Coordinates of C-alpha atoms and ligand atoms in Angstrom, one line a residue:
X1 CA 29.5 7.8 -10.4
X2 CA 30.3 8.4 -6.7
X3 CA 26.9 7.2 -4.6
X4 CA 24.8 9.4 -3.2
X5 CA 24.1 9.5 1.0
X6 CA 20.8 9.1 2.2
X7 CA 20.1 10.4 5.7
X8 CA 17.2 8.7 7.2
X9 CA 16.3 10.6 10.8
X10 CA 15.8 8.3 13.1
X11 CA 15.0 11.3 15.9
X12 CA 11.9 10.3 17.9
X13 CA 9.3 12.9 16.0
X14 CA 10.8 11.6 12.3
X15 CA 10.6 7.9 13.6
X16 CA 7.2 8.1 14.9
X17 CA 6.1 10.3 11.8
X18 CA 7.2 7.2 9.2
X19 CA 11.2 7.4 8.8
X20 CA 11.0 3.8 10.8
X21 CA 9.3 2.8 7.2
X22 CA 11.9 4.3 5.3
X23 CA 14.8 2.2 6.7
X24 CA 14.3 -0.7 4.1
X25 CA 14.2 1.4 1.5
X26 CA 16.8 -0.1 -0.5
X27 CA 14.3 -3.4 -0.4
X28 CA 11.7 -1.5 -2.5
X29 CA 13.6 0.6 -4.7
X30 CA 13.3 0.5 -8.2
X31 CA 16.0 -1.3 -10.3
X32 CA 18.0 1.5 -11.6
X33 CA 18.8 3.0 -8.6
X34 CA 19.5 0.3 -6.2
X35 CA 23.2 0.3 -5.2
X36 CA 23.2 4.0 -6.0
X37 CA 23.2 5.3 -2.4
X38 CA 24.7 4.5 1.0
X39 CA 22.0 4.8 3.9
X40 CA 22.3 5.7 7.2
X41 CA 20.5 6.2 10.0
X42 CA 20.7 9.5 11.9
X43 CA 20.3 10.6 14.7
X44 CA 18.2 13.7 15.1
X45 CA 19.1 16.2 12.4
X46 CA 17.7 19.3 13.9
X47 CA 15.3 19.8 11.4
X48 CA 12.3 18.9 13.7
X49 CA 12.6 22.4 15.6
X50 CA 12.1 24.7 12.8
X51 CA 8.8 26.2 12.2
X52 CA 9.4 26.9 8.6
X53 CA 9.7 23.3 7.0
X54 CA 6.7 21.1 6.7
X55 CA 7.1 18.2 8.6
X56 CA 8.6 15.2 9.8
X57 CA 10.1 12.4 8.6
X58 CA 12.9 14.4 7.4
X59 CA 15.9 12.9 5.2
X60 CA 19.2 14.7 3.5
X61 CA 20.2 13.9 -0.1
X62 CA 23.9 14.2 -0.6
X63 CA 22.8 17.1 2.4
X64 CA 19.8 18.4 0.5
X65 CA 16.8 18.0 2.6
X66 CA 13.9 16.5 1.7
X67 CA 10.5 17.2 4.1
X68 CA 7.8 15.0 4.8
X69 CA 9.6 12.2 3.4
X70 CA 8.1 9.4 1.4
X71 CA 9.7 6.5 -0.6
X72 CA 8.4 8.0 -3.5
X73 CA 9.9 11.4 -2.5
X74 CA 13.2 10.1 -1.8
X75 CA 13.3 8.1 -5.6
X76 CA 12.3 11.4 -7.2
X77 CA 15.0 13.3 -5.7
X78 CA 17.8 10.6 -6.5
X79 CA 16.0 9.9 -10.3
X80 CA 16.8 13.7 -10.4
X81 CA 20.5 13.8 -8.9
X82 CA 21.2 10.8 -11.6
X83 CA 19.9 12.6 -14.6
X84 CA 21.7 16.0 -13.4
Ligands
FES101 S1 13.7 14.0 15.0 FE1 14.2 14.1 12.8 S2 15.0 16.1 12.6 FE2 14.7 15.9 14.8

């Protein structure tokens, strides 16, 4: 299976708001899906200006975007993508 990209914002208001904790992710992931995605650091993605999304840290999925991001989030979302 082709990996999946992981977007982590590394804008100032998705920093601050916790995507600074999210750039060792791969350290804490669970077994099965280490290796599974290549992570990058982004600058702002331009998600931090609209009204209608929640919130700050903000990450893409293979593009999808995921709001208020948590490691816990993020391993949902990629759990899902490898079932799918
Ligand atoms: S700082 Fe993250 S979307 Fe703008």
């Amino acid at each position: 299976m082709k990996k999946m990209t992981l977007e982590i914002c590394c804008g100032t208001a998705c920093y601050v708001l916790g995507a600074n904790r999210l750039l060792n992710i791969e350290n804490e992931m669970p077994i099965e899906l280490r290796g599974k995605a290549e992570i990058k650091a982004s600058p702002c993605l331009g998600l931090c200006y609209k009204k209608e999304l929640k919130g700050a840290p903000y990450v893409k999925l293979n593009g999808m975007i995921i709001e208020q991001a948590t490691a816990e989030k993020i391993f949902e979302r990629m759990k899902e993508l490898l079932e799918s």
